[in-house]
Coordinates of C-alpha atoms in Angstrom, one line a residue:
X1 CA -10.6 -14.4 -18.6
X2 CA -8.6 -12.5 -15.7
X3 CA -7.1 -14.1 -13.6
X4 CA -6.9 -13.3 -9.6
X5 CA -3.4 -11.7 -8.4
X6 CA -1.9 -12.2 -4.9
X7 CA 1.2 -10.6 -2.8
X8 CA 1.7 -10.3 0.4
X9 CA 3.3 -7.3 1.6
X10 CA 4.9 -5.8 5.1
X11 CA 4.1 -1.9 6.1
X12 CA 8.0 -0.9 6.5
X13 CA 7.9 2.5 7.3
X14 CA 8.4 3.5 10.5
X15 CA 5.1 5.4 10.8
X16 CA 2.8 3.0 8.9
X17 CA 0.4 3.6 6.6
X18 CA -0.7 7.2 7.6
X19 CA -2.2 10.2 5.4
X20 CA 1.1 10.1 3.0
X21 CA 1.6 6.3 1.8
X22 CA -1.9 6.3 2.0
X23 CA -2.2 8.9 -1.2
X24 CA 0.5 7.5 -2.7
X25 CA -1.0 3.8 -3.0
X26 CA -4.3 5.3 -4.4
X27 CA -2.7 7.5 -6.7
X28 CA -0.9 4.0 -8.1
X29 CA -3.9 2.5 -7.8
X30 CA -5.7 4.4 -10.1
X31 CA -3.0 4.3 -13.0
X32 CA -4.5 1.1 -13.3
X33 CA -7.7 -0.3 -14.7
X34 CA -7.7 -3.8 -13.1
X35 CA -9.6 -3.9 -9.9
X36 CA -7.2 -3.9 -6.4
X37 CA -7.9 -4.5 -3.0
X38 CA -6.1 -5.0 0.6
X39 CA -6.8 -6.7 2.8
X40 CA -5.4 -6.7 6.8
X41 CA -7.2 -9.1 9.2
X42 CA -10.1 -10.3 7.3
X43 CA -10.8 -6.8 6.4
X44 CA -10.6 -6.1 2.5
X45 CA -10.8 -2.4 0.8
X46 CA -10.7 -0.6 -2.5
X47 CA -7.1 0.2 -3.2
X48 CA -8.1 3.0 -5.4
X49 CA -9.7 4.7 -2.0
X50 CA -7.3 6.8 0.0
X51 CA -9.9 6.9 3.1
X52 CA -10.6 3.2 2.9
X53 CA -7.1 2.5 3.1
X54 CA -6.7 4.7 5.8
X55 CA -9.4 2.5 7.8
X56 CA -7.2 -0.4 7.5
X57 CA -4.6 1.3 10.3
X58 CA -1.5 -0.3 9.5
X59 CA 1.3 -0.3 11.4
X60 CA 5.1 -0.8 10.9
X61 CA 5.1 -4.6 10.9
X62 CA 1.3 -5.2 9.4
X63 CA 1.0 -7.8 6.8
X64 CA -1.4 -7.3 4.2
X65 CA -2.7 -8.8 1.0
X66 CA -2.9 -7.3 -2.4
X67 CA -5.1 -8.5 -4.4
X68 CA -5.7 -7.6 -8.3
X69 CA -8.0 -8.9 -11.1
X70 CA -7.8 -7.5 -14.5
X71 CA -5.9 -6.9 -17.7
X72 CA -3.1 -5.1 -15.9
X73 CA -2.9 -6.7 -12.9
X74 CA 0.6 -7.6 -12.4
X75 CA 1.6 -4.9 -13.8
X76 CA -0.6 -3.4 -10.0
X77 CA 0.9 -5.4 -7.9
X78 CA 4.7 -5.1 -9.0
X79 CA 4.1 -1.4 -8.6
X80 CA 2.5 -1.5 -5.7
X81 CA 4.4 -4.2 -3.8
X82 CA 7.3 -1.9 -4.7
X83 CA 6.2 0.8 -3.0
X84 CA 5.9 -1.1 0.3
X85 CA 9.6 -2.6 -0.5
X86 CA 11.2 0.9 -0.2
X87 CA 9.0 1.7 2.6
X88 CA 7.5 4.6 0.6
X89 CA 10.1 6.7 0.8
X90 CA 10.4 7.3 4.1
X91 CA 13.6 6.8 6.5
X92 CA 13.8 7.0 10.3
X93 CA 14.8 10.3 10.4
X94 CA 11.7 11.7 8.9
X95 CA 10.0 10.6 12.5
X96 CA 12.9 12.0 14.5
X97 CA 11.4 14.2 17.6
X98 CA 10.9 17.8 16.4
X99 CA 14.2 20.0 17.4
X100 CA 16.6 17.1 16.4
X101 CA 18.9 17.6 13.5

């Protein structure tokens, strides 16, 4: 029997969870055959969705709930959480006003 996997997490980024992270959590998501959600306010979705988690708008700041039951599912949430740690790869600079250097 699987047991029920829970982290909570904080949207770093500057630019929250937009088309880009979004991807990039699916696409993690589905490397795994344990079923993930997220959940933000009460709201829960399929991890393995890049639209659904795009309904979740989450900002810089959000806290949010992974959730994973299965074989693999620390294995989910260690890799996912660890995307949210280094803020997906994206730095300040990447939202610096068009014409800056």
């Amino acid at each position: 029997m699987s047991s029920t996997i829970e982290k909570v997490v904080t949207v770093q980024n500057p630019m929250g969870i937009h088309m880009r992270p979004a991807d990039l959590l699916s696409r993690a998501a589905g490397r795994f055959q344990c079923q993930i959600e997220i959940e933000k306010d009460g709201q829960a979705i399929d991890c393995k969705s890049i639209m659904s988690i795009l309904t979740l708008g989450a900002r810089q700041g959000s806290q949010l709930s992974l959730r994973a039951c299965g074989v693999d599912a620390q294995e989910a949430i260690d890799a996912l959480s660890e995307l949210f740690n280094q803020g997906f790869d994206e730095s300040d600079s990447e939202v610096a006003s068009p014409g800056r250097p």
